[in-house]
Amino acid sequence: DSMFSMPPRRITAIVLPHLLCELASAMAACRDPFAVILQDSAASQPLRARTRLDAVSDAAHRAGIRAGQSLAEAQAHLPCLSVLQLSPLHVQQTLARIAETALRFCPHVEISYPDALYLDMTGATHLYGSESSALHEVRTTVERLGHVARVAMAQGPRIAEMVARQGPHNEQVVAPFEERDQIQGFAISALPIDPAIAQWFTRVGVITLGDLLRLPRAQVTARLGDKAPELLDLAAGHDPRPLHAYTPAAVLCEQAAWEQGLTDLSALVFALHRLVQNMTHRLQGRGQALMGLRLILEHDPAIARFQEAAPESSTQVTLPVPIDRAEPLLRILRARLETLSLPAPVVGLRLETSQLVAAPRIQLTLSHQSSAPADALALLVAELSADLGMERVGTLALVDSYRPETRSCLHPPPLPSFASPPSLPSFSFAQVTQILPKPIEITKQILRPGLSIVLDSQSLRIEQMQFHQRLSGIEWWGPSSFNRDYYMIWLQNASTGGRGWFFRDRIRDVYYLHGWFD
């Protein structure tokens, strides 16, 4: 029977103890000590004296201010306390960003508002060598996003969160079926109960979860109410609660804003770097890659109105290959930024995805000796496409055409492959090595040996002429056909010479230079 028994659940809890303070201090500059209140700054309701603090900074905590105190009580105790408002939507978006990044570790992630996440890593920890190594990788990934994190692993999400919050270490693994022994010394406030009830138990001498379990169950049930069985099971280390998986949004968006307008490219790239890192972390967690995105620049509204410019300007970046790494994406966006002219200083940046695809999978090999990455060429093509435009990057191919200037075309990436080169017209231009983009009109007089013509401010003498071929009635099905007589002409002066490829338009009786021979 043990051969077919299910392995115990392994749930990782990520606790972000300073998340609210991190977000609030990043949005508004203020001096410590400060407190945070979750309330949309755009709401019409003002802060009241009885409004409760949701988080406090370390300096405020050392001064005796605690989360849950009323605003009036906190300011009476510490008059220099600053109060910052934080939008709950901003907190949800940050947790969603972290959840999408954490999807790289497991298929199911749950958000526990306002500062925790649960990861179902059952059966996946061996991929990292051990459970401790897996926890370390999770915490390191979250900290790369700029957040302080504490992580713990247990059989249930709420027990893992309790251990992460009150345990002695930032990374803790609770062995299966040892949860009860691990949490017996935790304060009763670790349970998800009302703070007033936790304070009542503390006043009567019930301080830890072990003290709670030693009380008669009937008395505890009368105090805890309908949730008593669930809370007592949790205190005993039993937590079978399932996870409610988070579903990522279809469109990714990363944005940043600041007060002082920026016009310097290096400053904009510095601000863009964090957005690109956050977006690529989310893409890698989702197993997706970018094929297109929009870069939106928010301008200073006052200066934009003065300059009669739009408050926002945007540029669409279409990528020929999927990209999910920060370094090449930042290079591409920087190249695009260098081509933009700013009508007004920039006070915000926003990245929005326009096309997402499944991330390409690269086969690993132990015999690969090259130090260059396998996608180096594809990334170079993507960078050139963003800088020059998709229509200017590709591979040159021959096509069937009687007109010499249309015998080649540029295929945009992905580059097509031909089993064999396409057939050519019966006449050959193999000797012509350079065809001008546009024929240059030379003269209306008849060219002959001994005559001098002017090319690029140089006077060249015609030494010899040889008829090459005639094109008659080409593209008669179009709006206009053309008739040409081509000549190979040897040109020479005191310092230089060469063989030019000329033609005479028989309709207009005008000579043109069309290319050069080797």
XYZ file of C-alpha atoms in Angstrom:
518
model
C 0.000 0.000 0.000
C 2.846 2.423 0.730
C 4.022 2.076 -2.867
C 0.851 3.759 -4.139
C 0.273 6.198 -1.275
C 0.091 9.866 -2.122
C 3.019 12.018 -0.974
C 2.237 14.578 1.730
C 1.303 18.051 0.627
C 4.120 20.568 0.560
C 2.829 24.136 0.611
C 5.199 27.105 0.602
C 4.069 30.382 2.129
C 5.697 33.638 1.065
C 5.220 36.407 3.625
C 6.125 39.981 2.681
C 6.327 41.667 6.104
C 7.249 45.127 4.766
C 5.247 45.129 1.518
C 2.866 47.970 2.405
C 5.691 50.184 3.626
C 7.804 49.358 0.557
C 5.029 50.308 -1.839
C 3.954 53.434 0.029
C 7.479 54.821 0.413
C 8.200 54.169 -3.279
C 5.126 56.126 -4.362
C 5.541 59.171 -2.098
C 8.705 60.622 -0.624
C 8.460 61.079 3.142
C 10.670 60.931 6.188
C 10.643 58.205 8.782
C 8.767 57.434 10.980
C 5.646 56.834 8.907
C 2.516 54.683 8.884
C 0.442 53.289 6.011
C -3.334 53.242 5.625
C -4.954 51.197 2.874
C -7.292 53.634 1.178
C -7.502 54.907 -2.354
C -6.132 58.452 -2.434
C -8.733 59.311 -5.085
C -11.594 58.386 -2.742
C -13.658 61.234 -1.358
C -13.533 59.933 2.223
C -10.923 61.796 4.303
C -8.829 60.149 6.979
C -10.604 60.104 10.311
C -9.256 59.980 13.830
C -10.554 56.423 14.313
C -8.999 55.134 11.088
C -6.764 52.157 11.844
C -3.144 51.898 10.749
C -2.473 48.967 8.411
C 1.344 49.042 8.603
C 4.125 51.022 10.273
C 7.771 51.533 9.396
C 10.600 50.118 11.496
C 11.334 53.550 12.975
C 7.686 53.979 13.962
C 7.635 50.486 15.444
C 10.691 51.267 17.567
C 8.902 54.390 18.772
C 5.975 52.322 20.037
C 3.539 52.620 17.115
C 1.762 49.410 16.124
C -0.417 48.340 13.203
C -4.051 48.350 14.259
C -3.799 51.518 16.365
C -6.120 54.385 15.543
C -4.707 57.394 13.731
C -5.483 59.711 16.655
C -3.797 57.422 19.183
C -0.667 57.021 17.025
C -0.265 60.754 16.345
C -0.846 61.574 20.000
C 1.960 59.205 20.947
C 4.259 60.330 18.101
C 3.351 63.787 16.726
C 6.022 63.634 13.974
C 4.424 60.494 12.485
C 3.776 60.796 8.737
C 0.759 59.018 7.275
C 0.764 57.613 3.710
C -2.255 56.349 1.838
C -1.882 53.251 -0.319
C -4.384 52.023 -2.870
C -5.596 48.432 -2.316
C -5.578 48.024 -6.110
C -1.857 48.800 -6.186
C -1.248 46.130 -3.540
C -3.300 43.598 -5.524
C -1.344 44.347 -8.686
C 1.956 43.883 -6.867
C 0.841 40.563 -5.403
C -0.347 39.476 -8.846
C 3.074 40.331 -10.284
C 4.791 38.213 -7.628
C 2.277 35.388 -8.154
C 3.002 35.282 -11.881
C 6.717 35.180 -11.166
C 6.170 32.316 -8.690
C 4.386 30.242 -11.332
C 7.823 29.075 -12.461
C 8.002 26.928 -9.306
C 4.549 25.310 -9.383
C 1.288 25.336 -11.363
C -0.906 26.662 -8.524
C -0.360 29.926 -6.627
C -2.852 31.630 -4.321
C -2.783 35.285 -3.251
C -3.553 35.966 0.414
C -4.241 39.685 0.641
C -2.541 41.868 1.775
C 0.984 40.417 2.121
C 1.220 36.655 1.563
C 1.154 34.019 -1.180
C 0.809 30.224 -1.136
C 2.607 27.881 -3.551
C 1.646 24.224 -3.973
C 5.068 22.637 -4.503
C 3.993 19.032 -3.888
C 6.199 16.743 -5.949
C 8.354 19.579 -7.287
C 10.938 20.178 -4.563
C 13.243 17.413 -5.809
C 13.889 19.526 -8.920
C 15.931 21.872 -6.733
C 17.822 19.176 -4.830
C 16.009 19.521 -1.515
C 13.178 21.398 0.143
C 15.630 23.835 1.704
C 17.167 24.594 -1.692
C 13.707 25.121 -3.163
C 12.809 27.582 -0.392
C 16.041 29.481 -0.917
C 15.346 29.768 -4.653
C 11.817 31.056 -3.984
C 13.001 33.711 -1.523
C 15.874 34.790 -3.792
C 13.482 35.213 -6.720
C 11.086 37.374 -4.695
C 13.914 39.513 -3.356
C 15.132 40.121 -6.923
C 11.792 41.845 -7.431
C 12.739 44.275 -4.660
C 10.774 42.861 -1.694
C 11.849 41.517 1.684
C 10.482 37.983 2.043
C 10.164 35.237 4.648
C 9.292 31.735 3.424
C 8.278 28.479 5.071
C 7.111 25.046 3.904
C 4.542 22.816 5.628
C 1.583 20.582 4.790
C -0.961 23.397 4.963
C -0.945 26.999 3.692
C -1.979 28.713 6.942
C 0.468 26.729 9.060
C 3.256 27.575 6.599
C 2.278 31.245 6.880
C 2.312 31.093 10.684
C 5.798 29.581 10.642
C 7.020 32.162 8.117
C 5.698 35.051 10.231
C 6.696 33.916 13.710
C 9.516 31.467 13.089
C 13.100 32.363 14.010
C 14.510 32.152 10.455
C 13.714 33.620 7.043
C 13.634 30.126 5.511
C 12.100 27.257 7.455
C 11.025 23.753 6.506
C 8.505 21.940 8.714
C 8.823 18.173 8.258
C 5.572 16.323 7.479
C 3.426 15.526 10.561
C 5.592 17.718 12.805
C 3.505 20.860 12.455
C 1.956 20.620 15.915
C 5.293 20.481 17.695
C 6.605 23.356 15.578
C 3.798 25.821 16.339
C 2.979 25.056 19.984
C 5.072 27.969 21.212
C 3.558 30.528 18.819
C 1.451 33.340 20.218
C -2.303 32.898 19.991
C -2.428 35.957 17.734
C -0.892 33.762 15.025
C -4.346 32.269 14.436
C -6.653 34.054 11.941
C -8.931 35.432 14.679
C -10.130 38.883 15.668
C -7.421 40.859 17.559
C -9.888 41.607 20.375
C -10.417 37.869 20.986
C -6.649 37.256 20.950
C -6.201 40.045 23.526
C -8.906 38.515 25.759
C -7.139 35.134 25.746
C -3.849 36.838 26.576
C -5.418 38.680 29.537
C -6.690 35.399 31.018
C -3.285 33.744 30.663
C -3.761 31.802 27.406
C -0.682 33.065 25.587
C 0.423 30.296 23.229
C -1.316 27.788 20.976
C -0.265 25.042 23.395
C -2.118 26.838 26.181
C -5.223 27.019 23.993
C -5.222 23.281 23.256
C -5.041 22.459 26.994
C -8.323 24.261 27.693
C -11.632 22.357 27.720
C -12.961 22.300 24.156
C -16.443 23.405 25.189
C -15.160 26.597 26.823
C -12.982 27.455 23.835
C -15.869 26.856 21.451
C -18.050 29.300 23.338
C -15.447 32.016 22.944
C -14.337 31.314 19.344
C -17.853 30.818 17.943
C -18.654 28.953 14.730
C -15.020 28.832 13.594
C -13.888 27.041 16.758
C -13.446 23.542 15.188
C -11.420 24.927 12.289
C -9.235 27.101 14.538
C -8.601 24.290 17.032
C -7.610 21.921 14.210
C -5.254 24.604 12.924
C -3.713 25.038 16.388
C -3.216 21.265 16.465
C -1.255 21.351 13.185
C -4.035 20.096 10.896
C -4.611 22.318 7.842
C -6.307 20.547 4.879
C -7.523 23.790 3.254
C -7.124 23.680 -0.570
C -5.549 26.466 -2.585
C -7.574 28.794 -4.787
C -5.360 29.145 -7.852
C -4.638 32.599 -9.224
C -5.419 33.104 -12.928
C -3.036 35.552 -14.657
C -4.417 38.383 -16.757
C -4.306 38.070 -20.535
C -2.427 41.373 -20.997
C 0.655 42.276 -18.986
C 1.253 45.866 -17.957
C 4.160 47.427 -16.067
C 4.289 51.111 -15.226
C 6.259 53.642 -13.211
C 5.734 57.333 -12.484
C 7.704 60.147 -10.865
C 7.269 63.829 -10.128
C 10.267 65.420 -11.865
C 10.148 65.261 -15.660
C 13.015 63.457 -17.416
C 14.516 64.229 -20.809
C 17.846 62.424 -20.510
C 18.001 59.056 -22.276
C 20.146 57.403 -19.581
C 17.605 58.350 -16.895
C 14.744 56.928 -18.952
C 16.669 53.697 -19.557
C 17.325 53.428 -15.818
C 13.589 53.751 -15.134
C 12.797 51.309 -17.939
C 15.197 48.698 -16.567
C 12.971 47.885 -13.567
C 9.863 47.612 -15.751
C 11.605 45.249 -18.156
C 12.894 43.078 -15.324
C 9.442 42.807 -13.744
C 7.826 41.951 -17.066
C 10.358 39.278 -18.016
C 10.084 37.682 -14.554
C 6.323 37.446 -15.068
C 6.755 36.071 -18.582
C 9.160 33.370 -17.428
C 6.775 32.385 -14.649
C 3.899 32.087 -17.141
C 6.020 30.205 -19.685
C 5.368 32.884 -22.300
C 7.419 35.196 -24.492
C 6.892 38.533 -26.198
C 6.222 39.063 -29.874
C 4.927 42.614 -29.574
C 4.544 45.357 -26.982
C 3.783 49.058 -26.691
C 5.993 51.581 -24.950
C 3.942 54.529 -23.664
C 5.601 57.713 -22.422
C 3.549 59.984 -20.166
C 4.603 63.625 -20.528
C 4.449 66.520 -18.110
C 0.870 67.752 -18.711
C 1.646 71.457 -18.221
C 4.609 71.495 -20.601
C 2.772 69.283 -23.087
C -0.125 71.764 -23.207
C 2.318 74.641 -23.639
C 4.023 72.810 -26.513
C 0.593 71.864 -27.972
C 1.553 68.204 -27.742
C -0.395 65.124 -26.674
C -0.143 64.117 -22.984
C 1.114 60.678 -24.051
C 3.226 59.333 -26.869
C 3.627 55.677 -27.707
C 5.548 53.417 -30.029
C 4.757 49.871 -31.098
C 7.620 47.358 -30.989
C 7.074 44.232 -33.100
C 9.587 41.455 -32.528
C 10.457 38.883 -35.207
C 11.348 36.247 -32.584
C 9.893 35.473 -29.131
C 11.819 37.119 -26.267
C 11.428 36.486 -22.541
C 14.770 37.735 -21.175
C 15.451 41.174 -19.763
C 18.835 41.970 -21.327
C 17.923 41.671 -25.039
C 14.520 43.292 -24.485
C 16.138 46.272 -22.774
C 18.591 46.663 -25.669
C 15.724 46.652 -28.159
C 13.693 49.214 -26.216
C 16.743 51.416 -25.734
C 17.373 51.392 -29.482
C 13.768 52.433 -30.034
C 14.017 55.193 -27.403
C 17.029 56.661 -29.185
C 14.913 57.208 -32.301
C 12.130 59.099 -30.498
C 11.893 62.863 -30.141
C 10.301 63.936 -26.865
C 7.758 66.766 -27.176
C 7.853 67.286 -23.383
C 9.624 65.851 -20.305
C 8.589 62.320 -19.341
C 6.930 61.746 -15.959
C 5.936 58.114 -16.436
C 6.582 54.969 -18.459
C 4.247 52.111 -19.250
C 4.841 48.783 -20.971
C 1.861 46.863 -22.356
C 2.037 43.529 -24.157
C 0.258 43.310 -27.505
C 1.168 39.759 -28.527
C 2.222 36.826 -26.337
C 3.252 33.338 -27.444
C 4.483 30.220 -25.702
C 8.135 30.560 -24.755
C 10.444 28.583 -27.060
C 12.041 25.518 -25.577
C 15.765 24.985 -26.240
C 17.143 21.457 -26.117
C 20.040 21.189 -23.679
C 23.188 19.383 -24.796
C 26.389 18.440 -23.005
C 28.462 18.315 -26.209
C 27.800 21.909 -27.301
C 31.184 23.623 -27.325
C 30.253 27.080 -28.603
C 30.171 29.842 -26.021
C 27.633 31.904 -28.006
C 23.981 31.418 -26.978
C 21.798 29.462 -29.356
C 19.475 32.409 -29.953
C 22.192 35.048 -30.451
C 21.391 35.542 -34.143
C 17.652 35.719 -33.505
C 18.143 38.351 -30.805
C 20.375 40.385 -33.120
C 17.673 40.296 -35.792
C 15.112 41.391 -33.197
C 17.287 44.308 -32.091
C 17.886 45.440 -35.679
C 14.176 45.148 -36.471
C 13.271 47.381 -33.530
C 15.924 49.918 -34.509
C 15.463 49.995 -38.302
C 11.926 48.681 -38.723
C 10.589 45.236 -39.615
C 10.398 46.150 -43.311
C 14.162 46.823 -43.476
C 15.484 43.592 -41.927
C 15.365 40.178 -43.515
C 17.072 38.025 -46.097
C 17.649 38.984 -49.732
C 16.127 36.593 -52.256
C 15.885 36.433 -56.050
C 12.478 36.536 -57.709
C 11.242 36.145 -61.274
C 11.122 39.561 -62.908
C 12.166 41.041 -66.235
C 12.886 44.397 -64.603
C 16.445 44.385 -63.216
C 15.573 46.635 -60.256
C 12.844 44.232 -59.066
C 14.764 40.963 -59.374
C 15.519 40.931 -55.624
C 13.288 41.429 -52.604
C 13.694 41.436 -48.828
C 11.848 38.723 -46.936
C 11.162 39.788 -43.329
C 11.906 37.354 -40.472
C 11.223 34.520 -39.914
C 13.580 33.892 -42.759
C 12.156 31.569 -45.426
C 14.232 28.700 -46.728
C 14.194 27.615 -50.372
C 14.957 24.079 -51.427
C 16.413 25.458 -54.633
C 16.922 28.981 -55.975
C 14.047 30.311 -58.088
C 14.370 30.194 -61.837
C 15.752 33.258 -63.596
C 14.799 34.859 -66.896
C 16.511 33.550 -70.014
C 18.959 36.473 -70.124
C 21.619 36.751 -67.419
C 22.744 39.710 -65.312
C 25.337 37.684 -63.418
C 28.101 40.084 -64.419
C 26.332 43.114 -62.940
C 27.547 43.489 -59.334
C 25.784 46.708 -58.329
C 22.337 47.971 -59.362
C 21.497 51.496 -58.294
C 18.277 51.956 -56.271
C 17.133 54.501 -58.848
C 18.574 54.948 -62.365
C 20.444 58.239 -62.824
C 19.567 60.281 -65.890
C 22.734 61.132 -67.875
C 21.955 62.908 -71.119
C 19.609 63.047 -74.076
C 22.378 63.059 -76.641
C 23.560 59.833 -78.253
C 26.455 58.206 -76.357
C 29.498 57.226 -78.420
C 33.204 56.559 -77.811
C 35.187 59.732 -77.260
C 32.271 61.619 -75.637
C 32.696 62.870 -72.039
C 29.937 62.647 -69.408
C 29.758 63.949 -65.823
C 29.143 61.521 -62.915
C 29.399 62.647 -59.263
C 31.117 65.881 -60.284
C 33.745 63.926 -62.236
C 34.242 64.119 -65.977
C 34.647 60.645 -67.497
C 35.491 59.825 -71.090
C 33.772 56.965 -72.934
C 36.526 54.654 -74.108
C 34.411 51.842 -75.531
C 30.739 50.794 -75.860
C 29.253 47.332 -76.309
C 25.584 46.454 -76.767
C 24.394 44.192 -73.952
C 20.699 43.361 -74.459
C 17.281 44.718 -75.365
C 14.103 44.679 -73.222
C 11.011 45.325 -75.300
C 7.395 45.726 -74.109
C 8.157 44.587 -70.558
C 5.146 44.599 -68.182
C 2.743 45.461 -70.961
C -0.114 44.398 -68.675
C 0.567 47.268 -66.257
C -0.245 50.957 -66.540
C 2.873 51.503 -68.640
C 5.366 49.266 -70.373
C 9.029 50.062 -70.946
C 11.531 49.470 -73.743
C 15.248 49.618 -73.027
C 18.539 49.005 -74.807
C 21.350 48.126 -72.350
C 25.043 48.888 -73.004
C 28.324 48.096 -71.296
C 30.425 51.292 -71.381
C 34.064 51.646 -70.393
C 34.680 54.988 -68.640
C 38.081 56.495 -67.867
C 39.755 59.687 -66.627
C 43.201 60.557 -65.281
C 42.693 58.901 -61.896
C 39.903 56.311 -62.116
C 37.787 54.205 -64.414
C 35.240 51.432 -64.584
C 32.581 49.639 -66.588
C 29.104 51.143 -66.301
C 25.786 49.561 -67.125
C 23.708 52.068 -69.091
C 20.388 51.856 -70.860
C 18.552 54.018 -73.377
C 14.855 54.557 -72.866
C 13.629 54.134 -76.446
C 10.329 55.914 -75.721
C 11.908 59.105 -74.282
C 15.280 58.660 -76.020
C 17.168 59.380 -72.760
C 20.251 57.568 -71.395
C 20.460 56.378 -67.761
C 23.160 54.852 -65.558
C 21.686 51.724 -63.943
C 24.651 49.898 -62.389
C 28.255 48.800 -62.518
C 30.239 45.725 -63.554
C 33.243 44.272 -61.774
